[in-house]
Amino acid sequence: MMRSCFRILLSLALLGSCQQVAQDPGVYGPSIELVHIYNDEFPTGIAVSSTGRKFSNYPPSLDPNNTKYNVAELTSYDTEFPYPSVEINSPPGGFINYTTGSPAGANYPNYFLSVQSVVIDAKDRLWVLDSGRASTPTGASVLSSYGGPKLIGINLSTNEVFTTILFPTTVAYSDSNFNDIRFDLRPSTTPSGQGIAYITDSSTEGRNGIVTVDLGTSQSWRHLDNVPMVHVEFLSTPVIWGEPVYSVTSAGRILSGADGTDGITLSSDGETLFWTAVGSRYLYSIPTARLRDNGPTSELMAQGAISSHGQIGTSDGLETDSNGLIYTGNFGLNAINIFDPATGIVSVFVRDPRIGWTDSMAVASDGYVYFTENQLWRTPSHYPGTDRRVRPFALFRAKVMGNGTKVQLM
Ligand SMILES: *[C@@H]1O[C@H](CO)[C@@H](O)[C@H](O)[C@H]1NC(C)=O
Ligand SMILES: *[C@@H]1O[C@H](CO)[C@@H](O)[C@H](O)[C@H]1NC(C)=O
Ligand SMILES: *[C@@H]1O[C@H](CO)[C@@H](O)[C@H](O)[C@H]1NC(C)=O
Ligand SMILES: *[C@@H]1O[C@H](CO)[C@@H](O)[C@H](O)[C@H]1NC(C)=O
């Protein structure tokens, strides 16, 4: 267009008949910086420590070729090393137990099987959330076995595991997919005083909900099981980089969205929990007190306490900064949005053609929001069912607005 316009300009030099019309500039907000490229395994999450150490996870549920490590430290611009050890990333016999009637997740509490999320808490400890559900080479995610679904805490000074919390089968169903997690270490949150964690169950099999974990007693319980707000939305289909995003089930059926509640983040005061389903455009929240309560009427109270914040765009991960702003993905607009709980207004934080499927975000204490771009909609589990990803995958960062930084709930 520019060139033909230029030619017309040359030939009609003095006629002044060629005018530019307004167009989408394609970029908006702060510039984004490429921090790391992933040339090897397919990443989802990102965690950044107070000293700038970076960790990612690579769930074999989303890519059966993620066999060498579930968690790695990003050791340079383009290298990664299994974390906290090669051994914990190498379960004997693999992630899947093929000796059972039909293949199932291994029952190992001491090995990573399919890590969905890595998060660093306010005490600078790394937490690893394992769904226990790797995929077979044909891409079918197996059911978990007790021992597989777990939460592992790692001390970043010693690089050693300091706790392992297993979920009973009444909390992590065999078809659950524990996806993402947030921490509130304030002693006031529980009688045991060691803080609390909230987890999304994004199961594509549909038993979605929110799980609460008492980090002092290791007890966990579910809330909001199967309410519409944790489910995929009816026929909600984003388009990323011009490509429609439909899920393809392992049985070959094409659906408009499969993952239930997935993105999760706390308000900066820890009193409200926000979530989104990947197969939905809505943002919801609930007072965290309703999730910590596990009494006889607590589910009734929780269901009555959900707020809808309307359609904010399709998002995977969510994140919060110290100014209380909530960062959400916005598939289809090449953007990351901001939801301001103080006004209810959704606005664009940053746009860039390199942004597509923003998988996970982490606001770090250096005042940047780090985010992974992993082309998840181009994996074989999405229409048309072929692998269309182009390596490398990317980790970017952008400066947070208003000098915002990491929220420290402790
Ligand atoms: C895994 O890697 C093999 C060998 O490179 C390739 O043929 C296969 O398509 C890959 N599978 C997936 C799901 O990416
Ligand atoms: C595999 O399944 C068998 C039969 O249920 C069980 O005895 C064994 O402990 C399982 N092993 C792993 C690693 O899950
Ligand atoms: C990590 O381990 C060191 C050495 O045992 C200990 O001093 C420190 O308090 C631990 N850090 C946390 C956050 O628990
Ligand atoms: C951010 O910090 C700078 C340097 O301390 C200060 O000049 C500026 O006013 C701050 N901006 C906001 C929005 O707080």
PDB file of C-alpha atoms in Angstrom, residues 88 108-112 127-128 147-154 161-167 218:
ATOM      1  CA  ILE A  88      13.567 -35.257  40.899  1.00  0.00           C
ATOM      2  CA  TYR A 108       5.299 -40.817  43.067  1.00  0.00           C
ATOM      3  CA  PRO A 109       5.179 -38.122  45.758  1.00  0.00           C
ATOM      4  CA  ASN A 110       8.932 -37.483  45.350  1.00  0.00           C
ATOM      5  CA  TYR A 111       9.183 -36.902  41.615  1.00  0.00           C
ATOM      6  CA  PHE A 112       7.755 -34.334  39.229  1.00  0.00           C
ATOM      7  CA  TRP A 127       6.341 -23.811  44.957  1.00  0.00           C
ATOM      8  CA  VAL A 128       5.797 -26.498  42.340  1.00  0.00           C
ATOM      9  CA  GLY A 147       0.637 -39.418  45.284  1.00  0.00           C
ATOM     10  CA  GLY A 148       0.906 -37.784  41.856  1.00  0.00           C
ATOM     11  CA  PRO A 149      -1.088 -34.564  42.423  1.00  0.00           C
ATOM     12  CA  LYS A 150       0.937 -32.523  44.908  1.00  0.00           C
ATOM     13  CA  LEU A 151       2.416 -29.243  46.013  1.00  0.00           C
ATOM     14  CA  ILE A 152       6.170 -29.158  46.647  1.00  0.00           C
ATOM     15  CA  GLY A 153       7.958 -26.288  48.414  1.00  0.00           C
ATOM     16  CA  ILE A 154      11.645 -25.609  47.659  1.00  0.00           C
ATOM     17  CA  VAL A 161      12.526 -29.588  49.117  1.00  0.00           C
ATOM     18  CA  PHE A 162      11.208 -28.494  52.522  1.00  0.00           C
ATOM     19  CA  THR A 163       7.637 -29.766  52.240  1.00  0.00           C
ATOM     20  CA  THR A 164       5.434 -32.000  50.098  1.00  0.00           C
ATOM     21  CA  ILE A 165       1.666 -31.673  50.383  1.00  0.00           C
ATOM     22  CA  LEU A 166      -0.383 -34.501  48.859  1.00  0.00           C
ATOM     23  CA  PHE A 167      -4.039 -34.038  47.901  1.00  0.00           C
ATOM     24  CA  SER A 218      -1.538 -29.636  54.766  1.00  0.00           C
TER      25      SER A 218
END
